Amino acid sequence: MTDANGELWDIYDASGKKQGRTIQRGHTLQPGEYHLVVQVWPRDSAGRFLIQKRPQHLKYLPGRWAATGGSVLAGETSRQGAVRELAEELGWTVQPEDLTCILEERSGNALSSAWLLECDLPVAEVVLQTEEVEEVRWASSAEIRGMVEDGRFYDYGKAYFDAVLGKAD
């Protein structure tokens, strides 16, 4: 959900229970308050993941590679947010049941979930949201781990990558 001032997020407690309040993106959550964040990992039949590069003009992680994803809007579930992010950033329409949750974790003030999408869609069918995505490509688990090591890929943490990328090893 958005209002005239931008995105609204539902506020959750540490156990994932909705608190009945919202906060506008950019405002500070209080200690013990969380919002939902999703990452979507499309994986092809060769076991490669579709990754995306963020444009240089962005304030957060400019020029870095990462998974498709973002914050879940007020009124959405994590799965619905993942479907929306795929549509917004890559132009792909998928059904909610096409996604499998492979990881849920608390990180900072976010309740984060990683979703796997098994698909063999060609990169040529991607319609980039150029404000947020500069480029996409398929990459193996080993390539992604190497990109993390040399600072080109956002580091979600070792346990995260072991859970997500280990699904393709």
Coordinates of C-alpha atoms in Angstrom, one line a residue:
M1 CA 0.0 0.0 0.0
T2 CA 1.1 3.5 -0.7
D3 CA -0.2 6.9 0.3
A4 CA 0.4 10.4 -1.1
N5 CA 3.9 10.4 0.6
G6 CA 5.1 7.0 -0.6
E7 CA 5.2 3.3 0.5
L8 CA 3.6 2.2 3.7
W9 CA 4.8 -0.9 5.6
D10 CA 3.0 -2.9 8.2
I11 CA 4.8 -3.1 11.6
Y12 CA 5.5 -6.5 13.1
D13 CA 6.9 -7.8 16.3
A14 CA 9.9 -10.1 16.5
S15 CA 7.7 -13.2 16.2
G16 CA 6.1 -11.9 12.9
K17 CA 2.8 -10.8 14.4
K18 CA 1.3 -7.8 12.8
Q19 CA 0.9 -4.9 15.2
G20 CA -2.0 -3.1 13.6
R21 CA 0.1 -0.1 12.7
T22 CA 1.9 1.1 9.6
I23 CA 5.0 3.2 9.0
Q24 CA 6.0 5.2 6.0
R25 CA 9.2 4.1 4.2
G26 CA 12.1 6.2 5.3
H27 CA 10.8 6.6 8.9
T28 CA 12.6 4.9 11.7
L29 CA 11.2 1.8 13.3
Q30 CA 11.5 1.6 17.1
P31 CA 13.3 -1.2 18.9
G32 CA 11.3 -4.3 18.7
E33 CA 9.5 -3.2 15.5
Y34 CA 10.1 -4.9 12.2
H35 CA 8.9 -4.8 8.6
L36 CA 8.8 -7.5 5.9
V37 CA 11.5 -7.8 3.2
V38 CA 11.7 -10.3 0.4
Q39 CA 14.3 -11.6 -2.0
V40 CA 13.4 -13.8 -4.9
W41 CA 15.8 -16.2 -6.5
P42 CA 14.7 -17.4 -10.0
R43 CA 16.6 -20.6 -10.7
D44 CA 16.8 -22.3 -14.1
S45 CA 17.1 -26.0 -15.0
A46 CA 20.9 -25.7 -15.1
G47 CA 20.9 -24.6 -11.5
R48 CA 21.8 -20.9 -12.2
F49 CA 20.2 -18.0 -10.5
L50 CA 18.9 -14.8 -12.2
I51 CA 20.7 -11.9 -10.5
Q52 CA 20.3 -8.2 -11.0
K53 CA 22.6 -5.2 -10.9
R54 CA 21.5 -2.0 -9.2
P55 CA 22.1 1.3 -11.0
Q56 CA 24.8 3.6 -9.9
H57 CA 22.4 6.4 -9.1
L58 CA 20.7 4.6 -6.2
K59 CA 21.6 5.6 -2.7
Y60 CA 21.5 2.0 -1.3
L61 CA 24.0 -0.5 -2.8
P62 CA 24.7 1.5 -6.1
G63 CA 26.3 -0.7 -8.8
R64 CA 26.0 -3.9 -6.7
W65 CA 24.5 -7.2 -7.8
A66 CA 21.7 -8.7 -5.7
A67 CA 18.6 -10.8 -5.7
T68 CA 15.3 -9.4 -6.9
G69 CA 13.5 -8.0 -3.9
G70 CA 12.4 -5.3 -1.7
S71 CA 10.1 -4.3 1.1
V72 CA 6.6 -5.8 1.4
L73 CA 3.9 -3.1 1.3
A74 CA 1.2 -2.7 3.9
G75 CA -1.6 -5.2 3.4
E76 CA 0.6 -7.7 1.5
T77 CA 1.9 -11.0 2.7
S78 CA 5.5 -11.9 2.1
R79 CA 4.6 -14.1 -0.8
Q80 CA 2.4 -11.4 -2.4
G81 CA 5.3 -8.9 -2.0
A82 CA 7.6 -11.4 -3.8
V83 CA 5.2 -11.7 -6.7
R84 CA 4.9 -7.9 -6.9
E85 CA 8.7 -7.4 -6.8
L86 CA 9.2 -9.8 -9.7
A87 CA 6.5 -8.0 -11.7
E88 CA 7.9 -4.5 -10.9
E89 CA 11.6 -5.2 -11.3
L90 CA 11.7 -7.8 -14.1
G91 CA 8.3 -7.6 -15.7
W92 CA 7.5 -11.3 -14.9
T93 CA 4.0 -12.3 -13.9
V94 CA 4.0 -15.5 -11.7
Q95 CA 1.4 -17.1 -9.6
P96 CA 2.0 -17.1 -5.8
E97 CA 2.1 -20.9 -5.7
D98 CA 5.0 -20.8 -8.1
L99 CA 7.2 -19.5 -5.2
T100 CA 8.7 -21.7 -2.5
C101 CA 9.9 -20.0 0.7
I102 CA 13.4 -21.3 1.4
L103 CA 14.5 -19.1 4.2
E104 CA 13.1 -16.8 6.9
E105 CA 15.3 -14.8 9.2
R106 CA 15.4 -11.6 11.2
S107 CA 18.1 -9.2 10.1
G108 CA 18.3 -5.7 11.7
N109 CA 14.8 -4.3 11.7
A110 CA 13.6 -6.6 8.9
L111 CA 11.9 -10.0 8.9
S112 CA 13.4 -11.3 5.7
S113 CA 12.2 -14.2 3.5
A114 CA 13.9 -15.7 0.5
W115 CA 11.8 -17.2 -2.2
L116 CA 12.8 -19.7 -4.9
L117 CA 11.2 -19.6 -8.4
E118 CA 12.0 -22.5 -10.7
C119 CA 11.9 -21.1 -14.2
D120 CA 13.7 -21.2 -17.6
L121 CA 12.6 -17.8 -18.9
P122 CA 15.1 -16.3 -21.2
V123 CA 16.8 -13.0 -20.2
A124 CA 15.4 -11.5 -23.4
E125 CA 11.9 -11.7 -21.8
V126 CA 12.9 -9.6 -18.8
V127 CA 11.5 -6.0 -18.8
L128 CA 13.8 -4.1 -16.5
Q129 CA 12.5 -1.4 -14.2
T130 CA 15.4 0.8 -15.1
E131 CA 15.0 3.0 -12.0
E132 CA 16.0 0.0 -9.9
V133 CA 17.6 -2.6 -12.2
E134 CA 20.5 -1.9 -14.7
E135 CA 21.2 -5.4 -15.9
V136 CA 20.3 -9.1 -15.3
R137 CA 22.1 -12.3 -15.9
W138 CA 22.1 -16.0 -14.9
A139 CA 24.9 -17.0 -12.5
S140 CA 26.0 -20.2 -10.8
S141 CA 26.2 -20.5 -7.0
A142 CA 30.0 -20.5 -7.4
E143 CA 29.9 -17.3 -9.4
I144 CA 27.7 -15.6 -6.9
R145 CA 29.9 -16.6 -4.0
G146 CA 32.9 -15.2 -5.9
M147 CA 31.1 -12.0 -6.6
V148 CA 30.3 -11.7 -2.8
E149 CA 34.0 -12.3 -2.0
D150 CA 35.2 -9.5 -4.3
G151 CA 32.5 -7.1 -3.2
R152 CA 30.4 -7.0 -6.4
F153 CA 27.4 -8.8 -4.9
Y154 CA 25.5 -7.8 -1.8
D155 CA 26.5 -9.9 1.2
Y156 CA 23.4 -11.4 2.8
G157 CA 25.6 -13.4 5.1
K158 CA 27.2 -16.9 5.1
A159 CA 24.2 -18.7 6.7
Y160 CA 21.8 -17.0 4.2
F161 CA 23.9 -18.0 1.2
D162 CA 24.4 -21.5 2.5
A163 CA 20.6 -21.9 2.8
V164 CA 19.8 -20.3 -0.5
L165 CA 22.6 -21.2 -2.8
G166 CA 23.0 -24.6 -1.2
K167 CA 19.6 -25.4 -2.8
A168 CA 21.4 -25.6 -6.1
D169 CA 24.6 -27.3 -5.1

